[in-house]
Amino acid sequence: RAEHKCQGPQQEWWSANMINFLLMFSRQGKLRLQKWYDATSQKEKKKTTRELITTILARKPKMCNFLEWKDQKIIYKRYASLYFCVSVSPDDNELISLEIVHRYVELLDKYFGSVCELDIIFNFEKAYYMLDELLLGGEMQETSKKNVLRAIAAQDMMQEESEAKLSALEELIS
């Protein structure tokens, strides 16, 4: 875990809010996106995912969005039909983690125009790319929504150009 030493005028504090993993799943318990920032076996990932989805879906809507689970702190939030869930160490700040989840949802909303589960299903690579632009190694990489959306737009442009070249090549071959 990397710790960044920050100094203020009369204070010294360390910021090390690192996400261990992020899960996105539906109200029906279908996993739609997962990103792991710690080395974890496939068997352990499946077990963790199954346990957390079951636990979170069983909770009532008015219950707290923070859970202490094993040796981790779980922060989750429901947006429409999707749940976003992150794991951090017990001494990390829950509100910062919740804000990171919210920032990700805002980016998805901005890009897809009110994101829904089908957007994630049919454009999962965009959702992963956006997450990779926002988080690096489980830590916030880019705080500016504009910069993330610019990077996504640049990637979309490159993809369109490569598809245009590919179709032109296919026409030449035909």
Short mmCIF file of C-alpha atoms in Angstrom, two decimals:
data_model
loop_
_atom_site.label_atom_id
_atom_site.label_comp_id
_atom_site.label_asym_id
_atom_site.label_seq_id
_atom_site.Cartn_x
_atom_site.Cartn_y
_atom_site.Cartn_z
CA ARG A 1 0.00 0.00 0.00
CA ALA A 2 1.40 3.34 -1.02
CA GLU A 3 1.13 6.19 1.46
CA HIS A 4 1.36 9.78 0.35
CA LYS A 5 2.65 12.19 2.95
CA CYS A 6 0.84 15.53 2.77
CA GLN A 7 1.75 18.55 4.81
CA GLY A 8 -0.45 21.51 5.63
CA PRO A 9 0.40 24.70 7.51
CA GLN A 10 0.04 23.14 10.95
CA GLN A 11 -0.83 19.54 10.25
CA GLU A 12 0.64 16.38 8.87
CA TRP A 13 -1.53 13.55 7.59
CA TRP A 14 -1.32 10.54 5.31
CA SER A 15 -3.72 9.76 2.53
CA ALA A 16 -3.82 6.13 1.50
CA ASN A 17 -7.40 5.39 0.43
CA MET A 18 -6.85 2.35 -1.76
CA ILE A 19 -9.62 0.26 -3.22
CA ASN A 20 -9.01 -3.50 -3.13
CA PHE A 21 -11.78 -4.28 -5.62
CA LEU A 22 -14.87 -2.79 -7.23
CA LEU A 23 -17.99 -4.77 -8.12
CA MET A 24 -21.04 -3.67 -10.08
CA PHE A 25 -24.08 -5.94 -9.99
CA SER A 26 -27.80 -5.83 -10.69
CA ARG A 27 -30.71 -6.10 -8.24
CA GLN A 28 -31.07 -9.69 -9.45
CA GLY A 29 -27.50 -10.45 -8.35
CA LYS A 30 -25.93 -10.60 -11.82
CA LEU A 31 -22.34 -9.40 -11.79
CA ARG A 32 -21.90 -6.77 -14.52
CA LEU A 33 -18.39 -5.48 -13.85
CA GLN A 34 -15.54 -6.39 -11.53
CA LYS A 35 -12.10 -4.90 -11.09
CA TRP A 36 -9.59 -6.37 -8.64
CA TYR A 37 -6.56 -4.39 -7.52
CA ASP A 38 -5.11 -7.10 -5.27
CA ALA A 39 -3.76 -10.44 -6.43
CA THR A 40 -6.62 -12.84 -5.69
CA SER A 41 -7.28 -16.35 -6.99
CA GLN A 42 -10.28 -16.97 -9.25
CA LYS A 43 -11.79 -19.26 -6.61
CA GLU A 44 -11.48 -16.58 -3.93
CA LYS A 45 -12.90 -13.91 -6.28
CA LYS A 46 -15.97 -16.03 -6.99
CA LYS A 47 -16.50 -16.81 -3.30
CA THR A 48 -16.08 -13.15 -2.29
CA THR A 49 -18.36 -11.93 -5.06
CA ARG A 50 -21.08 -14.46 -4.22
CA GLU A 51 -20.96 -13.68 -0.48
CA LEU A 52 -21.01 -9.91 -0.93
CA ILE A 53 -23.78 -9.85 -3.51
CA THR A 54 -25.93 -12.07 -1.28
CA THR A 55 -25.18 -9.98 1.82
CA ILE A 56 -25.80 -6.61 0.17
CA LEU A 57 -29.00 -7.66 -1.63
CA ALA A 58 -30.40 -9.00 1.66
CA ARG A 59 -29.95 -5.62 3.39
CA LYS A 60 -32.88 -3.23 3.69
CA PRO A 61 -32.72 0.05 1.69
CA LYS A 62 -32.58 2.24 4.81
CA MET A 63 -29.59 0.40 6.27
CA CYS A 64 -26.12 1.91 6.36
CA ASN A 65 -24.04 1.57 3.17
CA PHE A 66 -20.91 0.55 5.09
CA LEU A 67 -20.16 -3.01 6.20
CA GLU A 68 -17.32 -4.53 8.15
CA TRP A 69 -16.63 -7.78 6.35
CA LYS A 70 -13.74 -10.08 7.20
CA ASP A 71 -10.69 -7.82 7.48
CA GLN A 72 -12.08 -5.22 5.07
CA LYS A 73 -14.57 -2.40 4.96
CA ILE A 74 -17.23 -2.70 2.26
CA ILE A 75 -18.86 0.44 0.90
CA TYR A 76 -21.80 0.08 -1.48
CA LYS A 77 -24.40 2.31 -3.10
CA ARG A 78 -27.39 1.56 -5.27
CA TYR A 79 -28.00 3.69 -8.35
CA ALA A 80 -31.24 2.76 -10.15
CA SER A 81 -31.00 -1.00 -10.84
CA LEU A 82 -27.24 -1.29 -10.24
CA TYR A 83 -25.23 -1.70 -7.07
CA PHE A 84 -21.66 -0.42 -6.88
CA CYS A 85 -19.53 -2.01 -4.19
CA VAL A 86 -15.92 -1.30 -3.17
CA SER A 87 -13.63 -2.83 -0.60
CA VAL A 88 -11.07 -0.82 1.37
CA SER A 89 -8.97 -1.47 4.46
CA PRO A 90 -10.64 -0.84 7.85
CA ASP A 91 -8.72 2.37 8.48
CA ASP A 92 -9.59 4.00 5.14
CA ASN A 93 -12.20 6.75 4.87
CA GLU A 94 -15.62 5.44 3.82
CA LEU A 95 -16.82 8.79 2.55
CA ILE A 96 -13.90 9.17 0.16
CA SER A 97 -14.64 5.69 -1.19
CA LEU A 98 -18.31 6.57 -1.57
CA GLU A 99 -17.31 9.75 -3.40
CA ILE A 100 -15.10 7.74 -5.78
CA VAL A 101 -18.06 5.46 -6.56
CA HIS A 102 -20.26 8.51 -7.09
CA ARG A 103 -17.66 10.09 -9.39
CA TYR A 104 -17.59 6.89 -11.47
CA VAL A 105 -21.39 6.86 -11.73
CA GLU A 106 -21.37 10.54 -12.76
CA LEU A 107 -18.87 9.72 -15.52
CA LEU A 108 -20.98 6.81 -16.74
CA ASP A 109 -24.09 9.04 -16.70
CA LYS A 110 -22.33 11.79 -18.61
CA TYR A 111 -20.98 9.41 -21.25
CA PHE A 112 -24.09 7.24 -21.74
CA GLY A 113 -26.68 9.89 -20.88
CA SER A 114 -28.37 8.41 -17.79
CA VAL A 115 -26.59 5.07 -17.67
CA CYS A 116 -28.60 1.88 -17.30
CA GLU A 117 -27.75 -1.77 -16.93
CA LEU A 118 -28.03 -2.40 -20.69
CA ASP A 119 -25.41 0.29 -21.38
CA ILE A 120 -22.99 -1.63 -19.18
CA ILE A 121 -23.88 -4.99 -20.73
CA PHE A 122 -23.43 -3.84 -24.33
CA ASN A 123 -20.56 -1.40 -23.73
CA PHE A 124 -18.64 -3.09 -20.93
CA GLU A 125 -15.29 -2.21 -22.52
CA LYS A 126 -16.16 1.50 -22.24
CA ALA A 127 -17.15 1.06 -18.59
CA TYR A 128 -13.81 -0.67 -17.88
CA TYR A 129 -11.85 1.94 -19.82
CA MET A 130 -13.57 4.74 -17.89
CA LEU A 131 -12.78 3.00 -14.60
CA ASP A 132 -9.14 2.61 -15.66
CA GLU A 133 -8.96 6.32 -16.44
CA LEU A 134 -10.40 7.16 -13.02
CA LEU A 135 -8.53 4.63 -10.85
CA LEU A 136 -5.01 3.28 -11.16
CA GLY A 137 -3.97 0.44 -8.91
CA GLY A 138 -6.99 1.07 -6.70
CA GLU A 139 -6.16 4.73 -6.11
CA MET A 140 -7.71 7.83 -7.65
CA GLN A 141 -5.73 8.69 -10.75
CA GLU A 142 -7.77 11.51 -12.25
CA THR A 143 -10.17 13.73 -10.33
CA SER A 144 -11.30 15.82 -13.30
CA LYS A 145 -14.40 14.44 -15.01
CA LYS A 146 -13.58 16.56 -18.08
CA ASN A 147 -10.13 14.95 -18.44
CA VAL A 148 -11.56 11.45 -18.14
CA LEU A 149 -14.27 12.20 -20.70
CA ARG A 150 -11.65 13.73 -23.03
CA ALA A 151 -9.61 10.52 -22.81
CA ILE A 152 -12.74 8.47 -23.58
CA ALA A 153 -13.57 10.71 -26.56
CA ALA A 154 -9.99 10.32 -27.86
CA GLN A 155 -10.28 6.55 -27.53
CA ASP A 156 -13.64 6.58 -29.35
CA MET A 157 -12.04 8.61 -32.16
CA MET A 158 -9.14 6.15 -32.48
CA GLN A 159 -11.57 3.23 -32.53
CA GLU A 160 -13.68 4.85 -35.27
CA GLU A 161 -10.56 5.59 -37.35
CA SER A 162 -9.30 2.03 -37.02
CA GLU A 163 -12.72 0.63 -37.96
CA ALA A 164 -12.84 2.94 -41.00
CA LYS A 165 -9.37 1.74 -42.10
CA LEU A 166 -10.38 -1.87 -41.58
CA SER A 167 -13.54 -1.49 -43.69
CA ALA A 168 -11.54 0.29 -46.43
CA LEU A 169 -9.04 -2.59 -46.42
CA GLU A 170 -11.86 -5.13 -46.62
CA GLU A 171 -13.30 -3.28 -49.65
CA LEU A 172 -9.91 -3.40 -51.39
CA ILE A 173 -9.59 -7.13 -50.77
CA SER A 174 -13.15 -7.89 -52.01
#
